[in-house]
C-alpha positions as a Python dict, from the first residue, in 0.01 Angstrom:
ca = {
    (1, 'M'): (0, 0, 0),
    (2, 'T'): (-322, -63, -190),
    (3, 'A'): (-654, 31, -32),
    (4, 'P'): (-804, -250, 178),
    (5, 'D'): (-1171, -293, 244),
    (6, 'R'): (-1268, 25, 432),
    (7, 'R'): (-1478, -141, 697),
    (8, 'S'): (-1204, -397, 767),
    (9, 'F'): (-950, -119, 794),
    (10, 'L'): (-1164, 76, 1039),
    (11, 'G'): (-1246, -236, 1234),
    (12, 'G'): (-875, -318, 1263),
    (13, 'T'): (-612, -47, 1293),
    (14, 'L'): (-840, 251, 1350),
    (15, 'A'): (-1153, 151, 1534),
    (16, 'A'): (-1050, -142, 1747),
    (17, 'G'): (-1223, -109, 2078),
    (18, 'L'): (-1401, 212, 1975),
    (19, 'A'): (-1632, 298, 2263),
    (20, 'S'): (-1815, 601, 2390),
    (21, 'G'): (-1510, 718, 2583),
    (22, 'L'): (-1298, 722, 2267),
    (23, 'A'): (-1569, 903, 2077),
    (24, 'V'): (-1574, 1171, 2345),
    (25, 'Q'): (-1196, 1200, 2329),
    (26, 'T'): (-1211, 1230, 1951),
    (27, 'L'): (-1493, 1480, 1918),
    (28, 'G'): (-1469, 1682, 2238),
    (29, 'R'): (-1796, 1849, 2325),
    (30, 'H'): (-1938, 1729, 1991),
    (31, 'A'): (-1912, 1361, 2078),
    (32, 'A'): (-2288, 1317, 2050),
    (33, 'W'): (-2266, 1355, 1672),
    (34, 'A'): (-2111, 1010, 1662),
    (35, 'E'): (-2458, 879, 1744),
    (36, 'A'): (-2646, 1124, 1519),
    (37, 'G'): (-2953, 979, 1353),
    (38, 'R'): (-2955, 669, 1577),
    (39, 'R'): (-3176, 796, 1857),
    (40, 'P'): (-3446, 1034, 1729),
    (41, 'S'): (-3603, 1294, 1955),
    (42, 'R'): (-3951, 1285, 2089),
    (43, 'P'): (-4181, 1538, 1916),
    (44, 'G'): (-4094, 1896, 2005),
    (45, 'E'): (-3757, 1811, 2161),
    (46, 'A'): (-3515, 1887, 1879),
    (47, 'G'): (-3389, 2232, 1791),
    (48, 'Y'): (-3626, 2524, 1851),
    (49, 'G'): (-3957, 2348, 1794),
    (50, 'A'): (-4206, 2350, 1509),
    (51, 'L'): (-4167, 2593, 1217),
    (52, 'R'): (-4432, 2824, 1071),
    (53, 'R'): (-4445, 3062, 776),
    (54, 'V'): (-4323, 3408, 872),
    (55, 'A'): (-4349, 3742, 688),
    (56, 'S'): (-4043, 3965, 658),
    (57, 'R'): (-4039, 4256, 903),
    (58, 'N'): (-3944, 4508, 634),
    (59, 'T'): (-4112, 4384, 314),
    (60, 'G'): (-4414, 4189, 440),
    (61, 'E'): (-4338, 3895, 206),
    (62, 'E'): (-4363, 3538, 332),
    (63, 'L'): (-4023, 3403, 225),
    (64, 'L'): (-3910, 3185, 518),
    (65, 'A'): (-4052, 2941, 768),
    (66, 'L'): (-3893, 2974, 1113),
    (67, 'P'): (-3951, 2859, 1472),
    (68, 'A'): (-4170, 3065, 1703),
    (69, 'G'): (-4003, 3380, 1833),
    (70, 'F'): (-3774, 3429, 1532),
    (71, 'S'): (-3807, 3711, 1278),
    (72, 'Y'): (-3612, 3835, 977),
    (73, 'T'): (-3550, 4128, 748),
    (74, 'V'): (-3451, 4124, 379),
    (75, 'L'): (-3126, 4292, 276),
    (76, 'G'): (-2959, 4335, -62),
    (77, 'R'): (-3219, 4196, -301),
    (78, 'T'): (-3106, 4146, -662),
    (79, 'G'): (-3162, 4462, -866),
    (80, 'T'): (-3163, 4705, -571),
    (81, 'P'): (-2938, 5002, -655),
    (82, 'M'): (-2628, 5010, -433),
    (83, 'S'): (-2432, 5308, -300),
    (84, 'D'): (-2195, 5295, -598),
    (85, 'G'): (-2486, 5308, -846),
    (86, 'V'): (-2446, 4943, -947),
    (87, 'P'): (-2760, 4725, -924),
    (88, 'T'): (-2724, 4447, -667),
    (89, 'P'): (-2597, 4147, -869),
    (90, 'I'): (-2755, 3804, -896),
    (91, 'A'): (-2652, 3474, -735),
    (92, 'H'): (-2591, 3552, -365),
    (93, 'D'): (-2357, 3282, -230),
    (94, 'G'): (-2080, 3248, 33),
    (95, 'M'): (-2046, 3527, 290),
    (96, 'A'): (-1884, 3632, 619),
    (97, 'A'): (-1970, 3890, 885),
    (98, 'F'): (-1723, 4135, 1042),
    (99, 'P'): (-1753, 4427, 1285),
    (100, 'G'): (-1887, 4735, 1107),
    (101, 'T'): (-1727, 5077, 1088),
    (102, 'R'): (-2012, 5235, 1283),
    (103, 'R'): (-2160, 5148, 1621),
    (104, 'H'): (-2412, 4860, 1610),
    (105, 'T'): (-2333, 4785, 1246),
    (106, 'V'): (-2203, 4470, 1080),
    (107, 'R'): (-1997, 4451, 761),
    (108, 'L'): (-2088, 4163, 529),
    (109, 'V'): (-1870, 4052, 238),
    (110, 'R'): (-2083, 3848, -3),
    (111, 'N'): (-1996, 3634, -306),
    (112, 'H'): (-2189, 3631, -632),
    (113, 'E'): (-2178, 3301, -821),
    (114, 'V'): (-2274, 3455, -1155),
    (115, 'R'): (-2273, 3189, -1429),
    (116, 'T'): (-2355, 3394, -1738),
    (117, 'G'): (-2121, 3411, -2037),
    (118, 'P'): (-1810, 3628, -2080),
    (119, 'G'): (-1896, 3997, -2053),
    (120, 'S'): (-2271, 3936, -2014),
    (121, 'P'): (-2443, 4237, -1854),
    (122, 'V'): (-2716, 4025, -1688),
    (123, 'G'): (-2680, 4066, -1313),
    (124, 'R'): (-2302, 4099, -1327),
    (125, 'V'): (-2058, 4237, -1071),
    (126, 'H'): (-1897, 4523, -1260),
    (127, 'V'): (-1740, 4863, -1193),
    (128, 'P'): (-1612, 5030, -1512),
    (129, 'G'): (-1249, 5138, -1500),
    (130, 'S'): (-1160, 4935, -1191),
    (131, 'A'): (-862, 4700, -1157),
    (132, 'R'): (-1005, 4372, -1284),
    (133, 'Y'): (-826, 4040, -1336),
    (134, 'D'): (-1042, 3953, -1636),
    (135, 'E'): (-1213, 4235, -1827),
    (136, 'L'): (-1488, 3991, -1925),
    (137, 'G'): (-1538, 3860, -1571),
    (138, 'V'): (-1897, 3877, -1445),
    (139, 'G'): (-1856, 3756, -1084),
    (140, 'G'): (-1707, 3902, -769),
    (141, 'T'): (-1811, 4028, -427),
    (142, 'T'): (-2022, 4301, -275),
    (143, 'T'): (-1985, 4455, 71),
    (144, 'L'): (-2278, 4563, 287),
    (145, 'E'): (-2271, 4776, 601),
    (146, 'V'): (-2592, 4693, 786),
    (147, 'D'): (-2769, 4759, 1115),
    (148, 'P'): (-2922, 4418, 1196),
    (149, 'R'): (-3152, 4559, 1464),
    (150, 'S'): (-3339, 4791, 1228),
    (151, 'G'): (-3272, 4607, 903),
    (152, 'E'): (-3122, 4925, 755),
    (153, 'V'): (-2853, 4893, 489),
    (154, 'V'): (-2620, 5185, 563),
    (155, 'R'): (-2426, 5139, 240),
    (156, 'H'): (-2339, 4861, -5),
    (157, 'F'): (-2107, 4841, -303),
    (158, 'V'): (-1895, 4620, -530),
    (159, 'S'): (-1577, 4525, -342),
    (160, 'L'): (-1414, 4298, -606),
    (161, 'N'): (-1485, 4224, -973),
    (162, 'G'): (-1316, 4064, -1275),
    (163, 'T'): (-1361, 3706, -1150),
    (164, 'I'): (-1616, 3435, -1233),
    (165, 'V'): (-1835, 3184, -1045),
    (166, 'N'): (-1750, 3317, -698),
    (167, 'C'): (-1905, 3040, -493),
    (168, 'A'): (-1778, 3031, -133),
    (169, 'G'): (-1463, 3125, 54),
    (170, 'G'): (-1360, 3203, 409),
    (171, 'M'): (-1223, 3461, 650),
    (172, 'M'): (-861, 3569, 622),
    (173, 'L'): (-627, 3522, 918),
    (174, 'H'): (-713, 3759, 1206),
    (175, 'R'): (-1039, 3843, 1023),
    (176, 'R'): (-855, 4092, 802),
    (177, 'G'): (-1090, 4026, 512),
    (178, 'W'): (-1246, 3761, 291),
    (179, 'L'): (-1096, 3497, 62),
    (180, 'T'): (-1328, 3447, -234),
    (181, 'C'): (-1306, 3133, -449),
    (182, 'E'): (-1384, 3056, -813),
    (183, 'E'): (-1573, 2730, -859),
    (184, 'T'): (-1452, 2666, -1212),
    (185, 'T'): (-1136, 2613, -1415),
    (186, 'A'): (-1268, 2781, -1730),
    (187, 'G'): (-1034, 2991, -1941),
    (188, 'P'): (-975, 3136, -2289),
    (189, 'A'): (-1104, 2821, -2457),
    (190, 'R'): (-1447, 2911, -2320),
    (191, 'G'): (-1432, 3278, -2412),
    (192, 'W'): (-1269, 3432, -2104),
    (193, 'Q'): (-962, 3653, -2136),
    (194, 'R'): (-775, 3484, -1852),
    (195, 'K'): (-747, 3144, -1681),
    (196, 'H'): (-975, 3090, -1382),
    (197, 'G'): (-999, 2858, -1085),
    (198, 'Y'): (-827, 3067, -818),
    (199, 'V'): (-861, 3225, -475),
    (200, 'F'): (-867, 3607, -441),
    (201, 'E'): (-835, 3841, -144),
    (202, 'V'): (-1097, 4099, -51),
    (203, 'P'): (-944, 4313, 227),
    (204, 'L'): (-1185, 4433, 491),
    (205, 'R'): (-1052, 4787, 482),
    (206, 'G'): (-979, 4952, 150),
    (207, 'P'): (-1264, 4884, -93),
    (208, 'E'): (-1510, 5174, -104),
    (209, 'P'): (-1806, 5262, -328),
    (210, 'G'): (-1668, 5299, -680),
    (211, 'R'): (-1324, 5168, -575),
    (212, 'P'): (-1325, 4786, -549),
    (213, 'A'): (-1010, 4596, -456),
    (214, 'A'): (-778, 4491, -735),
    (215, 'S'): (-849, 4128, -823),
    (216, 'M'): (-521, 3935, -816),
    (217, 'P'): (-522, 3552, -819),
    (218, 'L'): (-334, 3361, -550),
    (219, 'T'): (-201, 3099, -790),
    (220, 'A'): (6, 2906, -533),
    (221, 'M'): (-317, 2813, -353),
    (222, 'G'): (-415, 2599, -649),
    (223, 'R'): (-610, 2611, -971),
    (224, 'F'): (-915, 2390, -931),
    (225, 'S'): (-1291, 2416, -876),
    (226, 'H'): (-1266, 2587, -539),
    (227, 'E'): (-1554, 2595, -296),
    (228, 'A'): (-1461, 2717, 52),
    (229, 'V'): (-1160, 2780, 274),
    (230, 'A'): (-1094, 2795, 649),
    (231, 'V'): (-786, 2934, 822),
    (232, 'D'): (-632, 2777, 1132),
    (233, 'P'): (-569, 3081, 1357),
    (234, 'R'): (-278, 2906, 1531),
    (235, 'T'): (-71, 2831, 1222),
    (236, 'G'): (-217, 3042, 941),
    (237, 'Y'): (-259, 2727, 731),
    (238, 'V'): (-548, 2757, 485),
    (239, 'Y'): (-769, 2450, 432),
    (240, 'E'): (-951, 2433, 97),
    (241, 'T'): (-1239, 2227, -40),
    (242, 'E'): (-1293, 2121, -400),
    (243, 'D'): (-1624, 2071, -580),
    (244, 'D'): (-1571, 1920, -923),
    (245, 'A'): (-1901, 1743, -974),
    (246, 'G'): (-1880, 1391, -1113),
    (247, 'R'): (-1516, 1329, -1017),
    (248, 'P'): (-1333, 1247, -693),
    (249, 'D'): (-1242, 1567, -507),
    (250, 'G'): (-966, 1653, -263),
    (251, 'F'): (-932, 1826, 71),
    (252, 'Y'): (-632, 2059, 53),
    (253, 'R'): (-396, 2241, 287),
    (254, 'F'): (-197, 2550, 188),
    (255, 'R'): (108, 2623, 404),
    (256, 'P'): (200, 2984, 327),
    (257, 'R'): (551, 3120, 350),
    (258, 'D'): (404, 3424, 523),
    (259, 'P'): (58, 3372, 678),
    (260, 'L'): (-4, 3748, 652),
    (261, 'D'): (90, 3760, 283),
    (262, 'L'): (-60, 3471, 88),
    (263, 'S'): (72, 3617, -238),
    (264, 'A'): (427, 3528, -120),
    (265, 'G'): (353, 3165, -208),
    (266, 'G'): (375, 2844, -14),
    (267, 'V'): (313, 2471, -42),
    (268, 'L'): (-16, 2314, -153),
    (269, 'E'): (-94, 1967, -17),
    (270, 'M'): (-378, 1715, -36),
    (271, 'L'): (-507, 1499, 249),
    (272, 'K'): (-417, 1131, 254),
    (273, 'V'): (-524, 868, 507),
    (274, 'R'): (-199, 753, 660),
    (275, 'G'): (-72, 425, 520),
    (276, 'V'): (-359, 378, 273),
    (277, 'D'): (-342, 474, -94),
    (278, 'G'): (-661, 611, -249),
    (279, 'Y'): (-877, 577, 62),
    (280, 'D'): (-1239, 637, -42),
    (281, 'C'): (-1417, 861, 212),
    (282, 'R'): (-1731, 880, 2),
    (283, 'E'): (-1901, 568, 136),
    (284, 'G'): (-1856, 274, 371),
    (285, 'Q'): (-1748, 497, 659),
    (286, 'T'): (-1793, 459, 1034),
    (287, 'T'): (-1921, 762, 1220),
    (288, 'G'): (-1689, 865, 1503),
    (289, 'A'): (-1388, 656, 1396),
    (290, 'R'): (-1046, 823, 1387),
    (291, 'L'): (-863, 832, 1055),
    (292, 'P'): (-495, 929, 1095),
    (293, 'V'): (-386, 1175, 827),
    (294, 'E'): (-76, 1264, 630),
    (295, 'W'): (-34, 1514, 347),
    (296, 'V'): (101, 1477, -7),
    (297, 'T'): (249, 1769, -201),
    (298, 'I'): (86, 1902, -516),
    (299, 'D'): (393, 1966, -731),
    (300, 'D'): (217, 2189, -986),
    (301, 'P'): (-52, 2395, -807),
    (302, 'D'): (-120, 2608, -1117),
    (303, 'P'): (-142, 2343, -1389),
    (304, 'D'): (-168, 2424, -1759),
    (305, 'L'): (-502, 2252, -1798),
    (306, 'E'): (-544, 2388, -2150),
    (307, 'G'): (-218, 2211, -2244),
    (308, 'G'): (-327, 1880, -2091),
    (309, 'A'): (-142, 1899, -1758),
    (310, 'P'): (-287, 1684, -1478),
    (311, 'T'): (-527, 1859, -1243),
    (312, 'C'): (-443, 1922, -879),
    (313, 'A'): (-672, 1635, -781),
    (314, 'Q'): (-513, 1398, -1032),
    (315, 'Q'): (-170, 1485, -894),
    (316, 'G'): (-280, 1418, -539),
    (317, 'L'): (-465, 1096, -620),
    (318, 'A'): (-157, 967, -803),
    (319, 'K'): (26, 998, -470),
    (320, 'G'): (-246, 811, -281),
    (321, 'A'): (-459, 1102, -155),
    (322, 'A'): (-809, 1038, -21),
    (323, 'K'): (-1123, 1067, -235),
    (324, 'F'): (-1424, 1277, -139),
    (325, 'N'): (-1738, 1375, -329),
    (326, 'R'): (-1834, 1740, -378),
    (327, 'L'): (-1659, 1907, -87),
    (328, 'E'): (-1826, 2240, -17),
    (329, 'G'): (-1874, 2434, 308),
    (330, 'C'): (-1569, 2471, 534),
    (331, 'W'): (-1537, 2648, 871),
    (332, 'Y'): (-1288, 2655, 1158),
    (333, 'G'): (-1433, 2597, 1505),
    (334, 'D'): (-1369, 2411, 1831),
    (335, 'G'): (-1005, 2353, 1741),
    (336, 'G'): (-1069, 2191, 1404),
    (337, 'V'): (-1200, 2236, 1052),
    (338, 'F'): (-1556, 2120, 977),
    (339, 'F'): (-1643, 2059, 611),
    (340, 'N'): (-1928, 1911, 409),
    (341, 'S'): (-1930, 1642, 146),
    (342, 'T'): (-2252, 1739, -31),
    (343, 'S'): (-2310, 1400, -195),
    (344, 'G'): (-2115, 1160, 25),
    (345, 'G'): (-2269, 874, 216),
    (346, 'D'): (-2419, 527, 193),
    (347, 'A'): (-2785, 633, 161),
    (348, 'K'): (-2816, 713, -211),
    (349, 'N'): (-3030, 986, -370),
    (350, 'G'): (-3096, 801, -696),
    (351, 'D'): (-2909, 1035, -931),
    (352, 'A'): (-2703, 897, -1219),
    (353, 'P'): (-2351, 786, -1129),
    (354, 'G'): (-2048, 1011, -1179),
    (355, 'A'): (-1764, 958, -1424),
    (356, 'D'): (-1605, 688, -1206),
    (357, 'G'): (-1933, 514, -1124),
    (358, 'Y'): (-1986, 663, -778),
    (359, 'L'): (-2354, 693, -676),
    (360, 'E'): (-2432, 1013, -484),
    (361, 'G'): (-2544, 1007, -123),
    (362, 'Y'): (-2738, 1257, 89),
    (363, 'G'): (-2432, 1413, 247),
    (364, 'Q'): (-2163, 1392, 513),
    (365, 'V'): (-2014, 1631, 769),
    (366, 'W'): (-1643, 1581, 842),
    (367, 'R'): (-1409, 1724, 1103),
    (368, 'Y'): (-1033, 1753, 1059),
    (369, 'V'): (-830, 1808, 1376),
    (370, 'P'): (-475, 1938, 1306),
    (371, 'G'): (-199, 1745, 1476),
    (372, 'R'): (79, 1909, 1673),
    (373, 'R'): (332, 1635, 1596),
    (374, 'D'): (168, 1450, 1308),
    (375, 'G'): (-63, 1508, 1013),
    (376, 'G'): (-377, 1523, 1226),
    (377, 'T'): (-699, 1323, 1246),
    (378, 'L'): (-1008, 1302, 1027),
    (379, 'V'): (-1347, 1212, 1179),
    (380, 'L'): (-1688, 1163, 1017),
    (381, 'V'): (-1919, 1341, 1260),
    (382, 'Y'): (-2248, 1298, 1073),
    (383, 'E'): (-2379, 1111, 768),
    (384, 'S'): (-2734, 1161, 648),
    (385, 'P'): (-2955, 850, 636),
    (386, 'G'): (-3205, 1020, 405),
    (387, 'R'): (-3346, 1342, 264),
    (388, 'K'): (-3575, 1416, 558),
    (389, 'Q'): (-3280, 1441, 797),
    (390, 'L'): (-3038, 1626, 562),
    (391, 'D'): (-3029, 1659, 184),
    (392, 'S'): (-2713, 1788, 14),
    (393, 'P'): (-2536, 2012, 268),
    (394, 'D'): (-2345, 2298, 104),
    (395, 'N'): (-2217, 2599, 301),
    (396, 'L'): (-2187, 2565, 678),
    (397, 'T'): (-2101, 2782, 975),
    (398, 'F'): (-1996, 2711, 1333),
    (399, 'T'): (-2221, 2901, 1573),
    (400, 'P'): (-2116, 3113, 1874),
    (401, 'R'): (-2285, 2860, 2102),
    (402, 'G'): (-2113, 2552, 1960),
    (403, 'G'): (-2366, 2422, 1707),
    (404, 'I'): (-2344, 2400, 1329),
    (405, 'V'): (-2575, 2546, 1063),
    (406, 'L'): (-2588, 2361, 730),
    (407, 'C'): (-2722, 2520, 411),
    (408, 'E'): (-2898, 2269, 186),
    (409, 'D'): (-2845, 2268, -191),
    (410, 'D'): (-3081, 2001, -313),
    (411, 'A'): (-2996, 1979, -682),
    (412, 'G'): (-3104, 1617, -711),
    (413, 'S'): (-3310, 1518, -1013),
    (414, 'A'): (-3433, 1174, -908),
    (415, 'D'): (-3561, 1231, -555),
    (416, 'A'): (-3832, 1495, -518),
    (417, 'D'): (-3815, 1684, -190),
    (418, 'P'): (-4143, 1866, -118),
    (419, 'H'): (-4228, 2027, 215),
    (420, 'P'): (-4569, 2094, 374),
    (421, 'L'): (-4473, 2456, 447),
    (422, 'A'): (-4380, 2521, 82),
    (423, 'P'): (-4670, 2393, -131),
    (424, 'G'): (-4598, 2386, -504),
    (425, 'L'): (-4220, 2353, -470),
    (426, 'V'): (-4065, 2020, -568),
    (427, 'N'): (-3712, 2053, -430),
    (428, 'V'): (-3722, 2254, -109),
    (429, 'N'): (-3407, 2375, 64),
    (430, 'R'): (-3364, 2423, 437),
    (431, 'L'): (-3125, 2544, 703),
    (432, 'I'): (-3043, 2239, 915),
    (433, 'G'): (-2895, 2269, 1262),
    (434, 'L'): (-2666, 2009, 1416),
    (435, 'D'): (-2709, 1988, 1792),
    (436, 'P'): (-2381, 1894, 1966),
    (437, 'R'): (-2566, 1796, 2283),
    (438, 'R'): (-2826, 1563, 2135),
    (439, 'G'): (-2622, 1459, 1831),
    (440, 'E'): (-2893, 1504, 1569),
    (441, 'P'): (-3004, 1737, 1289),
    (442, 'F'): (-3316, 1953, 1302),
    (443, 'E'): (-3494, 2198, 1074),
    (444, 'F'): (-3431, 2561, 1157),
    (445, 'A'): (-3553, 2740, 841),
    (446, 'V'): (-3726, 2656, 513),
    (447, 'N'): (-3702, 2855, 190),
    (448, 'I'): (-4068, 2887, 93),
    (449, 'A'): (-4008, 3147, -180),
    (450, 'D'): (-3842, 2931, -449),
    (451, 'D'): (-3629, 2620, -498),
    (452, 'S'): (-3289, 2793, -484),
    (453, 'E'): (-3034, 2698, -222),
    (454, 'F'): (-2942, 2864, 103),
    (455, 'A'): (-2582, 2990, 120),
    (456, 'G'): (-2341, 3205, 316),
    (457, 'A'): (-2473, 3143, 667),
    (458, 'C'): (-2273, 3340, 925),
    (459, 'F'): (-2333, 3503, 1262),
    (460, 'S'): (-2277, 3865, 1354),
    (461, 'P'): (-1977, 3922, 1583),
    (462, 'D'): (-2208, 3957, 1885),
    (463, 'G'): (-2386, 3630, 1801),
    (464, 'A'): (-2730, 3794, 1795),
    (465, 'T'): (-2799, 3778, 1420),
    (466, 'L'): (-2773, 3496, 1169),
    (467, 'F'): (-2715, 3625, 817),
    (468, 'V'): (-2786, 3389, 529),
    (469, 'N'): (-2835, 3418, 154),
    (470, 'Q'): (-3098, 3283, -79),
    (471, 'L'): (-2904, 3219, -400),
    (472, 'G'): (-3175, 3291, -656),
    (473, 'S'): (-3080, 3237, -1020),
    (474, 'T'): (-2716, 3222, -1128),
    (475, 'A'): (-2794, 3337, -1483),
    (476, 'A'): (-3110, 3553, -1469),
    (477, 'L'): (-3272, 3827, -1262),
    (478, 'D'): (-3553, 3602, -1144),
    (479, 'P'): (-3578, 3446, -896),
    (480, 'P'): (-3379, 3716, -720),
    (481, 'G'): (-3101, 3663, -470),
    (482, 'R'): (-3168, 3790, -119),
    (483, 'T'): (-2978, 3827, 208),
    (484, 'Y'): (-3168, 3763, 530),
    (485, 'A'): (-3092, 3884, 882),
    (486, 'I'): (-3254, 3643, 1131),
    (487, 'R'): (-3291, 3732, 1500),
    (488, 'G'): (-3457, 3551, 1789),
    (489, 'P'): (-3415, 3356, 2113),
    (490, 'W'): (-3093, 3169, 2027),
    (491, 'G'): (-3031, 3075, 2389),
    (492, 'R'): (-3346, 2864, 2388),
    (493, 'G'): (-3177, 2602, 2171),
    (494, 'P'): (-2841, 2470, 2048),
    (495, 'L'): (-2753, 2732, 1786),
}
């Protein structure tokens, strides 16, 4: 079946008679997002109220703007010597929080999206003599044991190295560790010793200062420009997002043979809208409508790209899989998987079109609900109407109280994005909250230090602390990457 007009399709087989009751049934307690952006709040209603510039509790620097009552400390700044003697690397990206090994502590596993050349010493993640996948790899992860109440870093160290461009990832099943993803398919042709574009495991227990985990690629999970993953705790299936800028991207599902041993292999699949070949999710969508889903198999999950083999996305699209644009953050919550399309949507940001002519939008938030007897359901829960509401959502996290935090990555070149709290900055990035009760986005934090993106937002196991990274530079020591621990009156609002 060839793809019909999307709006006609939604108006016919999928959205006939769509009313508020159906939206509630589709989205559960997040039904209000179906109306997001259509009924703005009165001043002071949304989120936690007005923001103001705030100095860090431990450094005194004004780096963030936050609502009244919230404070933060700075952890793990680029260049700070760690417990293993290695300077804290550059490019702080995806991250997750786990219970610490000591009372009141939290263990963070943090990605470093280092984009320097093969073997470059600038800000790299590197422990000499350790078990590394690629001896020239400059990326990886660090682990921090922190006390969020005092802001003390108890210890921190390299927990995986020998990889490159570690962008995002996700928690392993039963929170046994972190899955870190390479956002590239570079290989020997670009100077690296090994092929890249894989997912790697960072076990929670095992890595210690001076003894990072061995970096072994999980090739059955696909070789593509990975962004993030989320694991369904009921099935152990791993959902994966792809961010290959300028080309249509896929939303993937990995069905492992053994959910507790991803290295044992499994089946990689790509999402397809049931009965429609090549359905284009990037634009022309209806918020709140139900899209029935099926899955197509990726026959060659580890393609020989250097030899001209079709990419994972090309394989899926050839079987009628759905198209997305720049899929990034991915998190399991409320019985489904929420994920961002950074540049999806009908409101366009003015940047030059991609390779297939697609014009980038300001971003979409999707929810996939697994089916018990079928392929599941896909729902667009929010689409940004413009940069003021939401500009280029990247990482995201589902909060303990049922909201969502979106990390902006405004890399647009055509649409300047200044902010009154950050004078002198042209493209300002924010943390945006999505309120499931009111169905609208709101500003929660503004990066007033530089124009780098927010990344790695995650809550401590007790829900009292929001950890988030400021990326900094991916190829230089300045601006530095930082990790923030934000505390305050969460119960006063929707996060």
